[in-house]
Every structure is written in C-alpha cells, then in structure tokens.
Amino acid sequence: MEGVSFICASIFIDAPTGATGALERAAAAVSHGARLIEWRIDDLAGDADAAKALSLLISRSPAPCIVTARSAVEGGRFQGDDAALANLVRSIAGLEHHPRYLDIEANRFRSSPAVRDAAAALKRRPAQPDAPTSVLLSVHDLLGRPRDLIQQIEWMTAEPLCDVIKVAWTARSLRDNLEAFELLRTRRKPMIALCMGPFGEMSRILAPKFGGLVTFASDAPGNETAPGQMTIERLRGLYRFDAIGARTRVFGVAGWPVAHSRSPHVHNAAFAATGEDAVYVPMPIAPGYEPFKATIASLIDEPRLDFRGASVTIPHKEHLLRFVKERGGRVDDASRRIGAANTLIVGPAGAVGCANTDAPAAVDALCAGMNFDRKELANRKVAILGAGGVARAVAVGCAEASANVIIFNRTQERARSLAAELSALELPGKVVPGKPGRVNCGCFDIIINCTSIGMEGGPAPHDSPLDLLAEDGPAAIDERVTVMDTVYTPRHTPLIKEAAARGAKAIPGTDMFIRQAALQFHLWTQRAAPLDVMRSALDAASVFRWNER
Ligand code: NAP
C-alpha cells in the first residue's frame, strides 16, 4: 500500500482565549513544513465556549486538521465521560466547517454506543463546504506494547466507520519500532504506527519508508504533546524527513546514552551533500552484551529496514567486536589490536564487518595539525592522558606509527595494565606507564588528552587534565609542544585554551571526531567524505543543540 507521509504539528489549546495564539503557531508550523495540524482540545473540550473556539480553529486552520480530545488513560488530559465525548462529536458534526480527521479512542468507540452513533452522524453529514471528516480510531499505551495490539488492529480494520487506524505505544527497546514498521507494511487501511519515548524516535523518522500516514511533531522544543515527539525543524532539517522513501538505507549511532550525540548532524549532512539515499538515526541500546546483540541482530535480520551500518559508542565498542566475530564477519586490524570497534558495516545480504576508525582518525588529526607526514611521528614522545577506550585506540594508533607512548591515568593501575597489554602487541613504538604525577616534566613532544576531563556534561567540565593529573607543578607546555584533545564538546576545552595561550600547537577534539566520522562514511558508501560539510554540520550542531534546550 503506497502512501505519502505527512508531518502533523500537534498543538494544545487550553482555553477559548488560546485559539488565536494557537492559529498563529499553526501558521508558523505550516511555513516550517507541517502538512497537517492536530488540535489537541483535551482541556478546551470541557469549556462552555468550546464550540465557538473549535469552529474558529477548524475554519481558520492553515492546513487540514485532526481534532483530538485525548483522555488521561491514553496520555492526554480530557476528563469527559463517554456522554461528554459523544456530545463533543455531535457538536463538531453541527459546525459549518469540519475537521479533516476526528480522532476517537478505539476503546471508547467500542464500548459506547453513543460515541459510535455520534461518529456515524458526523460521517453522514454532507461534505460541503469541506472534504468529509474521516474517523481516525486510536490506541495508545504509555506503559508498553498493548497485549491485544493485533486484535485491536484487526478490529479497527474490520470496523466500517474507521477510516484511519492509529496505534502508538511506548517502546521498551529499538525492536518495538520493527513491529510498528511491520504493521504499516501489512496494513489494509491508512495507518499511523508510532513508538513513543526515547526508543521510539526511529519510528517517527522512518514513517515515510514504510508508508505511515503521519508523524506528529511539535512546533517548538517544550511543546511536545507525547513523549519522544521531536520538532518539525529536527525532523526535516536534521533527519531530512521529506527525502526518506521506501529504498532509503538506514544507519545510526548505537550506544547508551545517544540523545546528545552529534553524529546524526554530521552524517546526515554528509548524506545530503553527496546525494546518498540514506538516513542516520539515534539507536539507544541498553548496556550489556545481550541487549546489544539482540537489538543489532534484529535490525540486520529485517531486510526491509535496509540497515547498513552504525557508529558504535560507549558502552558497546567491545560488544561490537564480539558480535561481528560471533557472526563470522570481517574484523579490521585496528579493531583486533585495540580489542574494540566503533563502526559496524552491514552488506545488502546481511554480511557484517567492523572497523575501528578512532585510531587512524587520531593519527590523521595529529599529523594534519602538525603539518607533517605520519612517518615523522616515529620516535616522538607522546604522553597519553587516560587509560579508557579512547586512550587505548589513540595509543595503538601512535605506537603503530612508531611513536613512543607514555600513559598517565588517575587510576594508575589502569595505566600500568594498559601499557603492559599494548606492549605485548609488539607494535613498532614502545608503550610504557608514566611516573605517577609526572605529567608536567616538560619532556613530551605531544600530549593527548583521552580522559573525559573538560567535556561538557562530564565529570570535570571546567578543568584541564594537566592540572588534575599532575603533581609536578604547572603545565610545562610551550611552542615546542603539540597538545591534542579528544574531547570535542566544547570545541575549545580548557586544555585547548591553555595550550593555545602558552603558544603550543593546539588540536581540538573536533578534528579527530570529524575524521573518524569521515572514515565511517567512506566504509559505508565507498565515497570520499565531504569533510568541510561535516565540519560545518558539527559546528552548527552546537548552536542547534543550544536552541533545542
Ligand atoms: P572511558 O573509557 O570512560 O575513560 C575515561 C577516562 O577518563 C579514564 O581514563 C578515567 O580515569 C578518566 N577520567 C574520568 N574522569 C576523570 C577525572 N575527574 N579525573 C581524572 N581522570 C578522569 O572513556 P573513553 O571512551 O575513553 O572516552 C574518553 C573521552 O574521549 C570522552 O570524554 C570523549 O569526549 C572522547 N571521545 C572523543 C572521540 C573523538 O572522535 N574525538 C571519540 C570518542 C570519545 P580512571 O581510569 O581513573 O577512571
């Protein structure tokens, strides 16, 4: 069943006095790309002057509209009983102008003959001057997938008064989205199938791929009418909703949490700039190997999703490597050495592979920043601050390029064991633990921060790792030293500012971030990544995120 998917701006109206403001918001939403307006009259419906306000909203609506009075059990605020709902439907039938759709909860429609009769009367009304009103029967479950979901859909499909079926439930994992897609694919009537909450974003973004009639969106941050709803700007600007079709390939960022990841900004911009029919979405996966394996396998094993790859981040980088090995997939040398991967590649027939783009990206960013060739890294003394996942990848990258690596970490035992592990790989460069507290000895050519110190929202956003890890006096950095950060939010971390102020060459974490993303883009598309586009998208993402708050 082919169909067009619309963005519907959902707008609450609390009282009759709010109608004019709501119409202004609707006009702005339409100018931003909404093709439908949902008037959420949960509160308004109980007001004595509701009919007058409703008449205004419907007759002046800048786009065809859905009228909805959502009751509390289904996630709204409408307090009326069945008789009140039937009266509301009858009063809408009596208006001169009619909404394009009237949303009635399936449970009330089924259980109340009065509601059913009122809906039948509405549909019998002559169609002038508008198109006839279609009855949209809806089922919402805020707790999770309704147990009788399939039976409810069967029933709505068979119900002659039902023109459109809507089902929405709170997703417990990404896998719920796959069921929503399957329902859309096998629908026999126009349908909206959406998953709510953070796990459900995918169903909202990919509705056009599976022919969902509508994705609801808010006109501004904070105006959401359901959990997980995003703004029109985000749907169209970031996820290119209008460009998504049946053949669009799906990529994403898999991790926990992923809500603040900048990767969707960077990769979607790259897809847009190169004309790739692809979209990149958030893929939150709860910690642990089992959730990771089960989720990724289900995405891969649904061929109609066209899932072709993911950036994999904390806490799943080791899980990715294990998953790909278990499936007999291809593992690149960097992932094997590092013991973790950050890129999943899925072939059209479901064959998997993984790669680690962090290590080459770090070395590339370093060499580009120092304006020299990789060979010139040989024998340089590189202090790595941190002993976590990124430190491991960066240390491997540097030691592979024959640099001598010295690892410092707050938890010294971790620095010692990481150094011992990497030494055992017998890479061309040496890897040793640093003397505790001796970060500021002034004896390094390059210092790379691989801790999360300086990261916005992290454990020490206003600090420099040199101050926190040193016991040997003020930072000994000057114009002879190169300082690179891997932290990329913000671009100018306290460390980068300090390094620049002391005349050192300062390479921000954004350089590595863009390069690891560019390598992923190449692995997925076999094309050169549009680096400048990706850089501007990352810069713009900071502003975007700020505005979204
Ligand atoms: P991780 O495995 O959790 O390691 C965190 C490291 O930071 C550990 O060494 C930890 O020391 C240290 N640390 C945390 N808080 C500290 C504090 N208050 N004082 C001293 N040390 C502290 O994290 P990861 O995956 O390696 O990521 C590290 C950073 O890399 C992230 O913040 C992220 O911004 C950045 N990153 C950048 C890119 C890029 O492309 N540019 C990609 C991925 C990640 P202990 O061992 O003592 O706990």
XYZ file of C-alpha atoms and ligand atoms in Angstrom:
597
model
C 0.000 0.000 0.000
C 1.771 3.149 -1.210
C 1.178 6.428 0.570
C 2.539 9.817 1.396
C 3.632 10.601 4.938
C 2.808 13.965 6.423
C 4.247 15.873 9.298
C 1.419 16.864 11.615
C 2.069 19.678 14.096
C 0.299 18.847 17.313
C -0.874 21.881 19.272
C -2.600 22.027 22.672
C -5.324 24.607 23.243
C -6.120 25.056 26.926
C -8.964 27.560 26.740
C -11.000 29.517 24.149
C -8.743 32.513 24.679
C -5.845 30.430 23.376
C -7.370 29.888 19.914
C -5.837 32.921 18.226
C -2.360 32.148 19.545
C -2.771 28.511 18.518
C -3.677 29.565 14.973
C -0.547 31.722 14.796
C 1.569 28.787 15.952
C -0.107 26.554 13.391
C 0.623 29.041 10.605
C 4.288 29.079 11.615
C 4.328 25.269 11.768
C 2.910 25.059 8.246
C 5.519 27.501 6.997
C 8.146 25.171 8.518
C 6.762 22.169 6.670
C 3.806 20.738 8.623
C 1.114 19.466 6.248
C -1.494 18.738 8.916
C -2.421 20.346 12.227
C -3.660 18.373 15.196
C -5.777 20.491 17.531
C -5.393 18.897 20.950
C -8.549 20.071 22.697
C -8.182 17.873 25.817
C -8.693 20.893 28.094
C -10.697 23.090 25.763
C -13.362 20.395 25.247
C -14.752 20.894 28.758
C -15.156 24.665 28.371
C -18.617 26.206 27.922
C -17.363 28.158 24.871
C -15.556 25.207 23.324
C -17.771 25.037 20.210
C -17.088 28.650 19.251
C -13.333 28.263 19.690
C -13.360 24.954 17.845
C -15.272 26.486 14.988
C -12.599 29.176 14.724
C -9.756 26.661 14.892
C -11.249 24.425 12.204
C -12.372 27.153 9.824
C -9.080 29.093 10.042
C -6.742 26.133 10.272
C -3.834 26.843 7.892
C -3.766 23.146 6.899
C -6.217 20.226 7.084
C -6.686 19.330 10.717
C -7.184 16.469 13.130
C -9.298 17.202 16.201
C -8.350 15.184 19.263
C -9.549 15.099 22.872
C -7.172 12.584 24.409
C -8.183 11.054 27.724
C -5.805 10.604 30.649
C -5.531 6.806 30.346
C -4.211 7.258 26.828
C -1.760 10.045 27.650
C -3.957 13.175 27.486
C -5.950 15.421 29.793
C -9.549 15.095 28.573
C -11.755 14.491 31.611
C -15.105 13.946 29.890
C -17.003 10.651 30.124
C -18.492 8.850 27.132
C -21.585 11.074 27.143
C -19.369 14.184 27.078
C -17.337 12.719 24.247
C -20.490 11.872 22.275
C -21.714 15.443 22.807
C -18.401 16.779 21.599
C -18.577 14.684 18.432
C -22.164 15.813 17.833
C -21.211 19.451 18.321
C -18.404 19.046 15.763
C -20.937 17.493 13.367
C -23.069 20.586 13.840
C -20.327 23.045 12.873
C -20.277 24.727 9.499
C -16.680 23.658 8.834
C -15.421 20.176 9.590
C -12.047 18.811 10.505
C -10.341 16.520 8.011
C -9.977 13.864 10.731
C -11.575 13.262 14.092
C -9.514 11.140 16.497
C -11.636 8.876 18.689
C -10.045 6.372 21.036
C -10.917 2.886 19.873
C -11.748 1.704 23.379
C -14.401 4.385 23.863
C -15.718 3.948 20.365
C -16.167 0.247 21.012
C -17.688 0.476 24.439
C -20.019 3.436 23.947
C -22.962 3.203 21.504
C -23.479 6.970 21.991
C -19.945 7.754 20.793
C -20.357 5.390 17.849
C -23.703 6.909 16.869
C -22.269 10.412 17.063
C -19.346 9.386 14.843
C -21.760 7.823 12.342
C -23.793 11.035 12.316
C -20.661 13.074 11.676
C -19.787 10.915 8.708
C -23.321 11.162 7.289
C -23.124 14.953 7.157
C -22.990 16.385 3.640
C -19.436 17.191 2.687
C -19.906 20.883 1.911
C -18.010 23.143 2.172
C -15.142 20.858 3.279
C -13.997 17.358 2.499
C -15.852 14.812 4.645
C -14.421 14.080 8.063
C -12.601 10.782 8.357
C -12.780 8.879 11.609
C -9.371 8.041 12.999
C -9.597 5.337 15.659
C -6.647 5.315 18.007
C -4.996 3.122 20.611
C -2.267 4.467 22.921
C -0.340 2.682 25.616
C 2.106 4.671 27.695
C 3.452 1.629 29.517
C 4.417 -0.545 26.595
C 3.102 -2.566 23.703
C -0.614 -3.304 24.221
C -1.103 -7.024 24.704
C -4.055 -7.088 22.346
C -2.395 -4.875 19.708
C -3.004 -7.277 16.844
C -6.626 -7.936 17.823
C -7.248 -4.189 18.123
C -5.849 -3.614 14.641
C -7.932 -6.454 13.218
C -10.997 -4.978 14.809
C -10.314 -1.431 13.549
C -9.574 -2.792 10.092
C -12.965 -4.510 10.043
C -14.886 -1.554 11.501
C -16.696 0.222 8.634
C -16.704 3.621 10.371
C -12.935 3.576 10.826
C -11.059 5.337 8.032
C -7.618 5.571 9.633
C -6.000 3.356 12.269
C -3.588 4.864 14.782
C -1.530 2.828 17.225
C 1.112 4.356 19.483
C 2.885 2.733 22.365
C 5.946 3.367 24.490
C 8.826 1.384 23.068
C 10.848 -0.674 25.532
C 13.666 -1.205 23.061
C 14.525 -0.390 19.452
C 12.939 -3.662 18.441
C 9.455 -2.244 19.061
C 9.998 0.003 16.051
C 10.374 -3.038 13.853
C 6.920 -4.222 14.842
C 5.493 -0.779 14.062
C 7.098 -0.996 10.605
C 5.665 -4.461 10.036
C 2.182 -3.243 10.996
C 2.490 -0.426 8.476
C 3.746 -2.744 5.792
C 0.851 -5.153 6.176
C -1.865 -2.535 6.743
C -5.170 -2.745 4.893
C -6.271 0.781 5.769
C -4.351 4.040 6.099
C -2.394 3.728 9.316
C -0.251 5.607 11.798
C 2.008 3.320 13.854
C 4.390 5.123 16.169
C 6.515 4.209 19.146
C 6.756 6.730 21.961
C 9.677 7.548 24.242
C 13.397 7.661 23.508
C 13.456 4.195 21.946
C 10.736 5.204 19.501
C 12.384 8.059 17.598
C 13.204 5.718 14.752
C 9.508 5.030 14.100
C 8.812 8.741 13.856
C 11.698 9.406 11.476
C 11.184 6.360 9.266
C 7.390 6.574 8.885
C 7.757 7.562 5.195
C 9.865 4.491 4.482
C 7.017 2.238 5.497
C 4.091 4.390 4.374
C 2.891 5.640 7.765
C 0.286 8.331 7.148
C 1.529 10.795 9.739
C 4.405 11.644 12.040
C 3.413 14.018 14.802
C 5.830 16.791 15.659
C 5.968 19.816 17.920
C 6.307 23.359 16.653
C 8.994 24.215 19.230
C 11.055 22.495 21.944
C 8.949 22.090 25.070
C 5.651 21.945 23.160
C 5.600 18.148 22.751
C 2.187 16.537 23.124
C 3.580 12.998 23.520
C 6.829 11.507 24.840
C 9.549 11.312 22.219
C 7.927 13.745 19.822
C 10.525 15.923 18.108
C 10.290 19.323 16.498
C 9.403 19.844 12.853
C 12.782 21.520 12.439
C 14.573 18.444 13.738
C 12.549 16.018 11.614
C 13.030 17.957 8.404
C 16.361 19.699 8.975
C 18.307 17.019 10.762
C 16.676 13.804 9.518
C 15.527 15.020 6.079
C 12.075 13.523 6.584
C 10.930 14.688 3.128
C 13.735 12.767 1.414
C 13.027 9.429 3.113
C 11.444 6.794 0.905
C 10.993 3.051 0.601
C 14.590 2.471 -0.511
C 16.343 4.756 1.946
C 19.215 2.955 3.698
C 19.351 3.254 7.460
C 22.414 3.999 9.597
C 22.671 5.145 13.169
C 24.584 5.716 16.352
C 24.298 2.781 18.736
C 25.200 3.458 22.354
C 23.870 4.428 25.758
C 23.099 7.264 26.007
C 22.959 8.661 22.463
C 20.488 11.518 22.797
C 23.194 14.185 22.742
C 25.349 12.622 20.049
C 26.463 14.977 17.297
C 26.905 12.103 14.867
C 23.393 12.412 13.343
C 24.168 16.029 12.432
C 27.452 15.153 10.808
C 26.393 12.013 8.919
C 23.017 13.284 7.730
C 24.712 16.412 6.388
C 27.221 14.217 4.555
C 24.448 12.054 3.065
C 22.579 15.162 1.938
C 25.658 16.747 0.374
C 26.556 13.622 -1.589
C 23.004 12.738 -2.627
C 23.033 9.397 -0.803
C 19.571 7.948 -0.240
C 20.351 7.280 3.406
C 19.423 8.491 6.868
C 21.261 8.299 10.187
C 19.202 7.923 13.371
C 19.759 7.540 17.129
C 19.848 3.914 18.254
C 19.811 3.751 22.054
C 20.732 0.262 23.269
C 20.794 -0.555 26.986
C 24.172 -1.592 28.458
C 25.251 -5.222 28.290
C 26.180 -7.626 25.513
C 22.805 -9.353 25.355
C 20.747 -6.199 24.623
C 23.351 -5.144 22.062
C 23.440 -8.489 20.300
C 19.664 -8.972 20.290
C 18.962 -5.453 19.025
C 21.608 -5.269 16.333
C 20.766 -8.773 15.104
C 17.084 -7.890 14.811
C 17.880 -4.743 12.818
C 20.163 -6.649 10.469
C 17.733 -9.534 10.094
C 14.884 -7.275 8.952
C 15.812 -6.868 5.271
C 13.106 -4.271 4.624
C 14.784 -1.887 7.046
C 17.851 -1.663 4.764
C 20.029 -1.285 7.858
C 23.559 -0.794 6.529
C 25.659 0.242 9.478
C 26.206 2.101 12.690
C 28.671 4.155 14.641
C 29.038 2.270 17.891
C 29.930 4.107 21.039
C 30.120 3.666 24.832
C 29.386 1.065 26.235
C 29.212 -1.183 23.183
C 32.561 -0.910 21.394
C 33.845 -4.227 22.768
C 30.417 -5.762 22.209
C 30.560 -4.863 18.536
C 33.836 -6.685 18.067
C 32.487 -9.776 19.840
C 29.243 -9.665 17.848
C 30.994 -9.473 14.494
C 33.383 -12.277 15.443
C 30.483 -14.466 16.556
C 28.706 -13.885 13.243
C 31.862 -14.763 11.365
C 32.180 -11.240 9.954
C 35.206 -9.289 8.822
C 37.242 -7.537 11.525
C 39.833 -4.915 10.568
C 43.342 -4.932 12.035
C 42.797 -1.838 14.167
C 39.765 -3.375 15.928
C 41.662 -6.604 16.505
C 44.611 -4.780 18.076
C 42.521 -2.373 20.111
C 40.046 -5.033 21.224
C 37.108 -2.776 20.331
C 35.419 -1.385 17.229
C 33.399 1.754 16.568
C 31.971 1.051 13.122
C 29.527 -1.633 12.024
C 29.215 -2.272 8.316
C 26.277 -4.355 7.046
C 26.158 -5.623 3.478
C 22.898 -5.837 1.483
C 22.627 -9.556 2.231
C 23.276 -9.065 5.943
C 27.020 -9.851 5.986
C 28.682 -7.886 8.791
C 32.067 -6.311 9.339
C 33.569 -3.935 11.846
C 36.327 -1.380 11.908
C 37.915 0.996 14.349
C 38.218 4.464 12.876
C 39.251 6.148 16.157
C 42.920 5.114 15.907
C 43.565 6.198 12.299
C 41.486 9.344 12.847
C 43.569 10.347 15.864
C 46.818 9.882 13.949
C 45.443 11.699 10.884
C 44.237 14.620 13.017
C 47.589 14.798 14.771
C 49.619 14.712 11.556
C 47.355 17.242 9.824
C 47.549 19.537 12.856
C 51.349 19.256 12.982
C 51.505 19.602 9.251
C 53.676 16.579 8.787
C 53.614 13.085 7.394
C 52.775 10.055 9.528
C 56.419 8.892 9.216
C 57.503 11.905 11.210
C 55.695 10.584 14.265
C 58.441 7.971 14.636
C 60.354 8.262 17.928
C 58.307 11.250 19.139
C 57.428 11.116 22.835
C 53.663 11.109 23.190
C 52.001 11.477 26.607
C 48.550 9.948 26.607
C 46.302 11.115 29.433
C 43.709 8.485 30.319
C 43.518 4.722 30.116
C 39.967 4.134 28.862
C 38.681 3.094 25.446
C 39.823 6.151 23.534
C 43.253 6.147 25.207
C 43.689 2.550 24.062
C 42.774 3.388 20.457
C 44.939 6.518 20.325
C 47.887 4.734 21.959
C 47.677 1.902 19.416
C 47.478 4.407 16.547
C 50.552 6.303 17.790
C 52.604 3.189 18.586
C 51.752 1.742 15.170
C 53.271 4.907 13.717
C 56.441 4.196 15.761
C 55.869 6.923 18.349
C 56.880 6.179 21.946
C 53.812 6.312 24.140
C 53.709 7.120 27.848
C 50.365 6.577 29.568
C 49.168 8.645 32.555
C 45.947 7.980 34.364
C 44.165 8.909 37.571
C 43.862 5.206 38.410
C 47.483 4.255 37.978
C 46.880 0.544 37.947
C 44.816 1.002 34.776
C 47.682 2.904 33.120
C 50.106 0.113 34.044
C 47.902 -2.689 32.790
C 47.028 -0.870 29.549
C 50.710 -0.221 28.882
C 51.526 -3.880 29.583
C 48.761 -5.091 27.277
C 49.783 -2.829 24.431
C 53.477 -3.645 24.866
C 52.592 -7.284 24.379
C 51.271 -6.414 20.899
C 54.869 -5.627 19.902
C 53.928 -2.549 17.933
C 56.787 -0.547 16.353
C 56.643 2.135 19.102
C 57.109 1.483 22.834
C 54.217 1.835 25.287
C 55.050 2.439 28.962
C 53.179 3.768 32.005
C 54.110 7.294 33.065
C 55.558 8.029 36.504
C 52.581 8.989 38.666
C 52.040 12.747 38.754
C 54.949 13.477 36.380
C 52.817 14.784 33.543
C 54.409 18.212 33.593
C 58.043 17.134 33.279
C 58.360 19.070 30.044
C 59.769 16.075 28.242
C 56.999 15.277 25.734
C 56.662 16.333 22.115
C 52.957 15.630 22.086
C 50.306 15.473 24.822
C 46.923 13.923 24.007
C 44.007 14.116 26.402
C 41.971 10.916 26.286
C 40.177 11.441 29.601
C 36.715 12.955 29.775
C 38.074 15.955 31.696
C 36.928 19.174 30.021
C 33.877 17.572 28.447
C 30.601 19.474 28.680
C 28.342 17.493 30.987
C 31.299 15.305 32.049
C 32.972 14.810 35.429
C 35.161 17.933 35.332
C 33.953 20.259 32.555
C 35.934 23.306 33.693
C 39.253 21.608 34.360
C 42.350 20.801 32.413
C 43.624 17.218 32.680
C 47.153 18.582 33.080
C 46.110 20.215 36.334
C 44.196 17.207 37.617
C 46.777 14.563 36.786
C 49.962 16.485 37.655
C 51.787 16.658 40.926
C 54.874 18.240 39.421
C 53.976 21.898 39.149
C 52.329 23.975 36.439
C 51.885 22.628 32.939
C 55.181 22.628 31.078
C 53.853 23.420 27.659
C 55.175 25.947 25.224
C 55.574 26.417 21.495
C 57.663 23.227 21.211
C 54.783 21.032 22.325
C 51.710 19.868 20.442
C 48.576 19.351 22.527
C 45.618 17.410 21.172
C 42.295 16.892 22.894
C 39.919 14.074 22.070
C 37.090 15.764 23.956
C 35.082 17.610 21.292
C 32.244 19.190 23.257
C 33.033 22.037 23.552
C 35.445 22.620 20.685
C 37.599 24.893 22.851
C 38.138 22.858 26.015
C 40.065 24.300 28.990
C 43.088 22.260 27.815
C 42.935 23.600 24.266
C 42.600 27.161 25.544
C 45.510 26.703 27.921
C 47.702 25.184 25.215
C 46.910 27.947 22.739
C 47.562 30.602 25.382
C 51.025 29.132 26.033
C 51.938 29.120 22.365
C 51.671 25.350 21.892
C 50.087 23.890 18.795
C 46.549 23.013 19.877
C 44.477 20.440 18.000
C 40.846 20.274 19.136
C 38.931 17.005 19.548
C 36.597 18.032 16.735
C 39.397 17.269 14.262
C 39.561 13.631 15.360
C 35.785 13.383 15.595
C 35.255 14.567 12.029
C 37.972 12.265 10.726
C 36.594 9.163 12.434
C 33.158 10.022 11.041
C 34.620 10.618 7.568
C 36.293 7.196 7.622
C 32.957 5.646 8.605
C 31.215 7.465 5.782
C 33.739 6.023 3.359
C 33.334 2.495 4.723
C 29.563 2.710 4.289
C 29.344 4.443 0.929
C 32.730 3.803 -0.735
C 32.852 7.521 -1.443
C 35.139 10.261 -0.219
C 33.536 12.074 2.685
C 32.665 15.768 2.298
C 34.907 16.890 5.159
C 34.012 20.581 5.005
C 30.297 19.821 5.068
C 30.785 17.534 8.053
C 32.827 20.165 9.877
C 30.203 22.871 9.345
C 27.473 20.461 10.453
C 29.360 19.776 13.673
C 29.797 23.498 14.305
C 26.131 24.139 13.568
C 25.124 21.246 15.838
C 26.429 23.121 18.863
C 24.186 26.048 18.047
C 21.283 23.708 17.184
C 21.563 21.910 20.482
C 21.662 25.130 22.361
C 18.471 26.263 20.637
C 16.784 22.948 21.339
C 17.063 23.420 25.069
P 36.357 5.890 29.372
O 36.724 4.569 28.824
O 35.239 6.006 30.332
O 37.671 6.521 30.067
C 37.593 7.734 30.759
C 38.996 8.160 31.187
O 38.896 9.447 31.783
C 39.631 7.243 32.214
O 40.996 7.186 31.975
C 39.326 7.957 33.535
O 40.252 7.678 34.541
C 39.473 9.399 33.111
N 38.737 10.316 33.989
C 37.393 10.486 34.032
N 37.088 11.425 34.950
C 38.267 11.848 35.490
C 38.601 12.808 36.493
N 37.655 13.520 37.099
N 39.907 12.983 36.789
C 40.846 12.268 36.170
N 40.589 11.347 35.212
C 39.307 11.136 34.883
O 36.012 6.922 28.202
P 36.543 6.896 26.688
O 35.631 6.095 25.852
O 37.980 6.570 26.670
O 36.301 8.423 26.263
C 37.113 9.459 26.782
C 36.803 10.755 26.069
O 37.104 10.639 24.684
C 35.310 11.127 26.084
O 35.104 12.088 27.067
C 35.012 11.694 24.727
O 34.758 13.088 24.804
C 36.270 11.482 23.950
N 35.983 10.850 22.627
C 36.388 11.532 21.532
C 36.199 10.994 20.286
C 36.600 11.779 19.083
O 36.393 11.306 17.964
N 37.175 12.956 19.239
C 35.609 9.736 20.129
C 35.208 9.063 21.285
C 35.407 9.628 22.532
P 40.067 6.429 35.536
O 40.594 5.230 34.814
O 40.848 6.810 36.730
O 38.587 6.324 35.821
